[in-house]
Each structure stands twice: as structure tokens, then as C-alpha cells.
Tab-separated table of C-alpha atoms in Angstrom:
chain	number	residue	atom	x	y	z
A	1	ASP	CA	-0.014	-0.045	-0.038
A	2	GLY	CA	1.457	3.386	-1.025
A	3	GLY	CA	1.083	6.098	1.499
A	4	ILE	CA	2.611	8.282	4.353
A	5	THR	CA	3.133	6.679	7.762
A	6	GLN	CA	3.474	8.982	10.794
A	7	SER	CA	4.410	7.699	14.242
A	8	PRO	CA	3.682	7.862	16.997
A	9	LYS	CA	-0.010	8.738	16.746
A	10	TYR	CA	0.026	10.113	20.347
A	11	LEU	CA	3.157	11.547	22.121
A	12	PHE	CA	3.558	13.258	25.460
A	13	ARG	CA	6.413	15.664	26.103
A	14	LYS	CA	7.586	16.737	29.330
A	15	GLU	CA	8.819	20.437	29.897
A	16	GLY	CA	12.361	20.837	28.655
A	17	GLN	CA	12.397	17.660	26.574
A	18	ASN	CA	12.977	17.280	22.811
A	19	VAL	CA	10.786	14.843	21.012
A	20	THR	CA	10.893	13.512	17.405
A	21	LEU	CA	7.964	12.698	15.109
A	22	SER	CA	8.641	10.188	12.330
A	23	CYS	CA	7.418	10.448	8.834
A	24	GLU	CA	8.011	7.867	6.154
A	25	GLN	CA	6.495	7.769	2.532
A	26	ASN	CA	6.630	5.139	-0.171
A	27	LEU	CA	4.979	7.343	-2.853
A	28	ASN	CA	8.368	8.090	-4.451
A	29	HIS	CA	7.836	11.756	-3.831
A	30	ASP	CA	10.763	14.264	-3.986
A	31	ALA	CA	9.016	16.933	-1.694
A	32	MET	CA	8.058	16.409	1.933
A	33	TYR	CA	6.354	18.823	4.378
A	34	TRP	CA	5.444	19.225	7.992
A	35	TYR	CA	2.336	21.228	9.018
A	36	ARG	CA	1.115	22.184	12.382
A	37	GLN	CA	-2.860	22.253	12.995
A	38	ASP	CA	-4.430	24.136	15.910
A	39	PRO	CA	-8.202	24.403	16.525
A	40	GLY	CA	-9.931	26.856	14.444
A	41	GLN	CA	-6.887	27.773	12.413
A	42	GLY	CA	-5.615	26.595	9.043
A	43	LEU	CA	-2.668	24.501	8.599
A	44	ARG	CA	0.597	26.255	9.092
A	45	LEU	CA	3.810	25.209	7.378
A	46	ILE	CA	6.706	24.401	9.593
A	47	TYR	CA	9.428	23.103	7.273
A	48	TYR	CA	9.577	21.615	3.676
A	49	SER	CA	12.047	19.800	1.647
A	50	GLN	CA	12.206	19.541	-2.096
A	51	ILE	CA	15.082	17.303	-2.305
A	52	VAL	CA	17.327	15.097	-0.116
A	53	ASN	CA	19.817	16.970	2.134
A	54	ASP	CA	18.016	20.372	1.546
A	55	PHE	CA	15.148	21.899	3.460
A	56	GLN	CA	13.584	25.246	4.028
A	57	LYS	CA	11.831	26.895	6.949
A	58	GLY	CA	8.233	27.643	6.616
A	59	ASP	CA	6.055	30.206	8.518
A	60	ILE	CA	6.652	28.794	12.035
A	61	ALA	CA	9.981	26.983	12.042
A	62	GLU	CA	11.167	28.381	15.394
A	63	GLY	CA	11.484	25.769	18.054
A	64	TYR	CA	11.586	22.916	15.418
A	65	SER	CA	14.168	21.060	13.377
A	66	VAL	CA	14.279	18.602	10.627
A	67	SER	CA	16.612	16.431	8.635
A	68	ARG	CA	16.273	14.701	5.122
A	69	GLU	CA	18.925	12.231	4.758
A	70	LYS	CA	16.790	9.712	2.692
A	71	LYS	CA	14.072	10.414	0.080
A	72	GLU	CA	11.480	8.419	2.074
A	73	SER	CA	12.032	9.875	5.486
A	74	PHE	CA	11.488	13.488	7.064
A	75	PRO	CA	11.544	13.443	10.838
A	76	LEU	CA	10.485	16.431	12.834
A	77	THR	CA	12.033	17.248	16.227
A	78	VAL	CA	10.154	19.539	18.560
A	79	THR	CA	12.657	21.070	20.708
A	80	SER	CA	12.404	22.731	24.336
A	81	ALA	CA	12.576	26.060	22.568
A	82	GLN	CA	9.115	25.583	21.194
A	83	LYS	CA	7.071	27.082	23.999
A	84	ASN	CA	3.649	25.877	22.965
A	85	PRO	CA	4.138	22.613	21.149
A	86	THR	CA	0.720	21.059	22.055
A	87	ALA	CA	-1.012	20.619	18.472
A	88	PHE	CA	-1.820	18.106	15.874
A	89	TYR	CA	1.128	17.663	13.470
A	90	LEU	CA	0.779	16.582	9.913
A	91	CYS	CA	3.392	15.291	7.450
A	92	ALA	CA	2.848	15.461	3.710
A	93	SER	CA	4.383	14.795	0.478
A	94	SER	CA	4.161	15.651	-3.187
A	95	ILE	CA	5.747	15.463	-6.624
A	96	ALA	CA	8.412	18.266	-6.554
A	97	GLY	CA	7.290	21.699	-8.043
A	98	PHE	CA	4.571	24.205	-7.431
A	99	GLY	CA	0.895	23.315	-8.109
A	100	ASN	CA	1.171	19.591	-7.446
A	101	THR	CA	-1.248	18.026	-5.032
A	102	ILE	CA	0.043	17.485	-1.413
A	103	TYR	CA	-0.958	14.185	0.138
A	104	PHE	CA	-1.185	13.906	3.940
A	105	GLY	CA	-0.361	11.273	6.653
A	106	GLU	CA	-2.687	10.473	9.416
A	107	GLY	CA	-1.145	12.917	11.837
A	108	SER	CA	0.519	12.713	15.249
A	109	TRP	CA	-0.984	14.398	18.442
A	110	LEU	CA	1.642	16.027	20.765
A	111	THR	CA	0.744	17.078	24.169
A	112	VAL	CA	2.973	18.674	26.843
A	113	VAL	CA	2.452	17.299	30.348
B	1	GLU	CA	0.131	38.257	1.226
B	2	ASP	CA	-1.759	35.319	0.107
B	3	GLN	CA	-5.075	34.820	1.931
B	4	VAL	CA	-7.718	32.179	2.042
B	5	THR	CA	-10.997	32.594	3.696
B	6	GLN	CA	-13.558	29.881	4.117
B	7	SER	CA	-17.342	30.461	5.059
B	8	PRO	CA	-19.348	29.538	6.848
B	9	GLU	CA	-17.156	28.131	9.829
B	10	ALA	CA	-19.805	25.613	10.572
B	11	LEU	CA	-22.797	24.231	8.593
B	12	ARG	CA	-25.632	21.971	9.819
B	13	LEU	CA	-27.653	20.370	7.139
B	14	GLN	CA	-30.486	17.884	7.187
B	15	GLU	CA	-29.936	14.664	5.129
B	16	GLY	CA	-30.832	15.510	1.408
B	17	GLU	CA	-30.722	19.250	1.941
B	18	SER	CA	-28.101	20.583	-0.711
B	19	SER	CA	-25.828	23.527	0.022
B	20	SER	CA	-22.539	25.077	-0.831
B	21	LEU	CA	-19.399	25.989	1.081
B	22	ASN	CA	-17.325	28.981	-0.036
B	23	CYS	CA	-13.568	29.493	-0.367
B	24	SER	CA	-12.507	33.178	-1.205
B	25	TYR	CA	-8.909	33.793	-1.941
B	26	THR	CA	-6.491	36.703	-2.824
B	27	VAL	CA	-3.281	35.554	-4.435
B	28	SER	CA	-1.055	36.747	-7.205
B	29	GLY	CA	-0.780	34.304	-9.818
B	30	LEU	CA	-2.923	31.230	-8.773
B	31	ARG	CA	-1.139	28.039	-9.559
B	32	GLY	CA	-3.812	25.684	-8.070
B	33	LEU	CA	-6.860	25.626	-5.644
B	34	PHE	CA	-7.248	22.469	-3.750
B	35	TRP	CA	-10.113	21.014	-1.620
B	36	TYR	CA	-9.609	18.450	1.051
B	37	ARG	CA	-11.766	16.526	3.496
B	38	GLN	CA	-10.738	15.940	7.092
B	39	ASP	CA	-12.323	13.537	9.616
B	40	PRO	CA	-11.713	14.270	13.216
B	41	GLY	CA	-8.286	13.207	14.487
B	42	LYS	CA	-7.218	12.155	10.794
B	43	GLY	CA	-5.033	13.704	8.136
B	44	PRO	CA	-6.739	15.578	5.322
B	45	GLU	CA	-7.918	13.426	2.305
B	46	PHE	CA	-7.633	15.065	-1.054
B	47	LEU	CA	-10.755	15.670	-3.267
B	48	PHE	CA	-10.024	18.165	-6.086
B	49	THR	CA	-7.559	20.401	-7.728
B	50	LEU	CA	-8.808	23.252	-9.826
B	51	TYR	CA	-6.332	25.260	-11.953
B	52	SER	CA	-8.212	27.857	-13.852
B	53	ALA	CA	-11.476	29.970	-13.714
B	54	GLY	CA	-14.451	28.172	-15.249
B	55	GLU	CA	-13.046	24.742	-14.178
B	56	GLU	CA	-15.384	22.277	-12.497
B	57	LYS	CA	-14.805	18.829	-10.959
B	58	GLU	CA	-17.271	16.309	-9.513
B	59	LYS	CA	-17.093	13.305	-7.271
B	60	GLU	CA	-20.119	11.612	-6.131
B	61	ARG	CA	-22.257	14.065	-4.337
B	62	LEU	CA	-19.412	16.813	-4.439
B	63	LYS	CA	-18.821	19.366	-7.165
B	64	ALA	CA	-16.301	22.050	-7.061
B	65	THR	CA	-16.179	25.260	-9.060
B	66	LEU	CA	-13.546	28.012	-9.568
B	67	THR	CA	-13.780	31.724	-10.379
B	68	LYS	CA	-11.101	34.337	-10.352
B	69	LYS	CA	-11.842	35.184	-6.658
B	70	GLU	CA	-13.485	32.128	-5.048
B	71	SER	CA	-14.369	28.517	-5.288
B	72	PHE	CA	-17.466	26.805	-4.179
B	73	LEU	CA	-17.916	23.217	-2.967
B	74	HIS	CA	-21.502	22.236	-3.861
B	75	ILE	CA	-22.911	19.221	-1.870
B	76	THR	CA	-25.991	17.597	-3.431
B	77	ALA	CA	-28.314	15.570	-1.368
B	78	PRO	CA	-25.813	15.034	1.507
B	79	LYS	CA	-25.705	12.095	3.719
B	80	PRO	CA	-24.523	11.705	7.372
B	81	GLU	CA	-21.253	10.107	6.110
B	82	ASP	CA	-20.554	13.550	4.338
B	83	SER	CA	-19.993	15.062	7.833
B	84	ALA	CA	-16.406	16.282	8.122
B	85	THR	CA	-14.358	19.474	8.005
B	86	TYR	CA	-13.737	20.648	4.453
B	87	LEU	CA	-10.371	22.534	3.855
B	88	CYS	CA	-9.624	24.785	0.976
B	89	ALA	CA	-5.861	25.620	-0.060
B	90	VAL	CA	-4.388	27.791	-2.660
B	91	GLN	CA	-0.895	27.865	-4.096
B	92	ALA	CA	0.559	30.832	-6.184
B	93	TRP	CA	3.612	30.718	-8.317
B	94	GLY	CA	6.837	30.548	-6.051
B	95	ASN	CA	4.841	30.418	-2.844
B	96	ASP	CA	3.846	27.818	-0.269
B	97	MET	CA	0.306	26.340	-0.238
B	98	ARG	CA	-1.941	28.446	1.976
B	99	PHE	CA	-4.775	26.885	3.901
B	100	GLY	CA	-8.219	28.155	5.101
B	101	ALA	CA	-9.487	27.423	8.543
B	102	GLY	CA	-11.930	25.112	6.961
B	103	THR	CA	-15.832	24.635	7.302
B	104	ARG	CA	-17.161	22.058	9.672
B	105	LEU	CA	-20.044	20.265	8.159
B	106	THR	CA	-22.692	18.106	9.935
B	107	VAL	CA	-25.320	16.281	8.228
B	108	LYS	CA	-28.223	15.057	10.340
B	109	PRO	CA	-30.204	11.939	9.441
């Protein structure tokens, strides 16, 4: 089955802790994205990558970091510098280039405890 | 700055009662307008892409249309299983995709 797999589905973070959300895709897409979704707001772009070993900041990159060592994988680390990390995180992928449809994974819930 | 506004925020329909959702946008050089369906606690599911004014696309009870300033998602004779949040997004040349806040649709049997 082709698709985007995010893990874990639910994650709890203690104050001052870094946590990493996993995202793997087998769609052979070059571009991958991380979005954050808060209630009543549109999806906001955290980071995106159009090619392996290259990535760019989105609108709300502060307190987050990413890596793109493999085409299939784009993990997101939520660092202790992110002061309000409780949200629903969505990973997505697409064929490279503007105007192409973005496909999403099932999402990961992160809660600060 | 590119902006996307969806209305209404929430819509409650009786089963079989047709209606439309609106997505108005301001972008310079539209590259594509996208509609997604999102169920609670799930990732958005792709529905349609529209590229130019006058374009229409249909899928089961859903029909999406596009003008130079807005898009409509028409729902004909909806069923309870159509209940979800519907998201609109636009992409302009050289820019990231911008999402609206969504319309939460509830269809009562």
C-alpha cells in the first residue's frame, strides 16, 4: 500500500524535553512537508524539503528542526525552545514543483505534560 | 500576502438538503486551488484540484467550481457520512500552499 506513515500517533512531552516525530513515505515523492494544525486555524507550514539533504523554513519554524537524509524519510524534532508545542502535526508529500497535489499522513498528536 | 477565507465556519444540514461551501482567496498568480476533506483526528484527504477560472470537477455528491476570486464546493443531497471538515488551500507561483481554517459540516439523518 502506497502512503505516508506517521508515528507515533500520540506523544507526550515533558517540559524541557526534545521529541521526534517520524514520517515515512513510499510514494516516491521528492517533496515532503510538516504542518501544524491548531483548533480553528488553518494548517501552518513548519518546514519543507524539495530534495534530499536540503530543506527550508516555513512560517513557524522556530523551536523545530528537521533532517532529510533519505528520500523516504523526513523526521521532525520539537525542541524545548518551542514554548507551545501542543498541537496536531501533519506530514505530507508531493511531486516536486509548485501546483502539485500534497498528500497527507494520518497525523500525530503532541501534548505537553 | 496570500489569503484564504472559508465560510461558513460551521454548517448543519438535514440529510438530502443541498448547500454550498465558499472559499475566497487573494493571491498573485494562482497555480492551483485544492479541496480536502478531514475527519476528526485524521489527516486531510485530497478531493479536487482546480487550476483555472471556469473549471469544474465532480466526485459523487460533491462538485467544485472556480472563479477568479473564489471557489465553491457544492454538496448535493448530502448523507450523514459527508459530515467532516472541508479545507480549501491555494498555491501561487513561487509560494507555499496556504490553507483556510475550514468549514465544519454536520449532516443530520
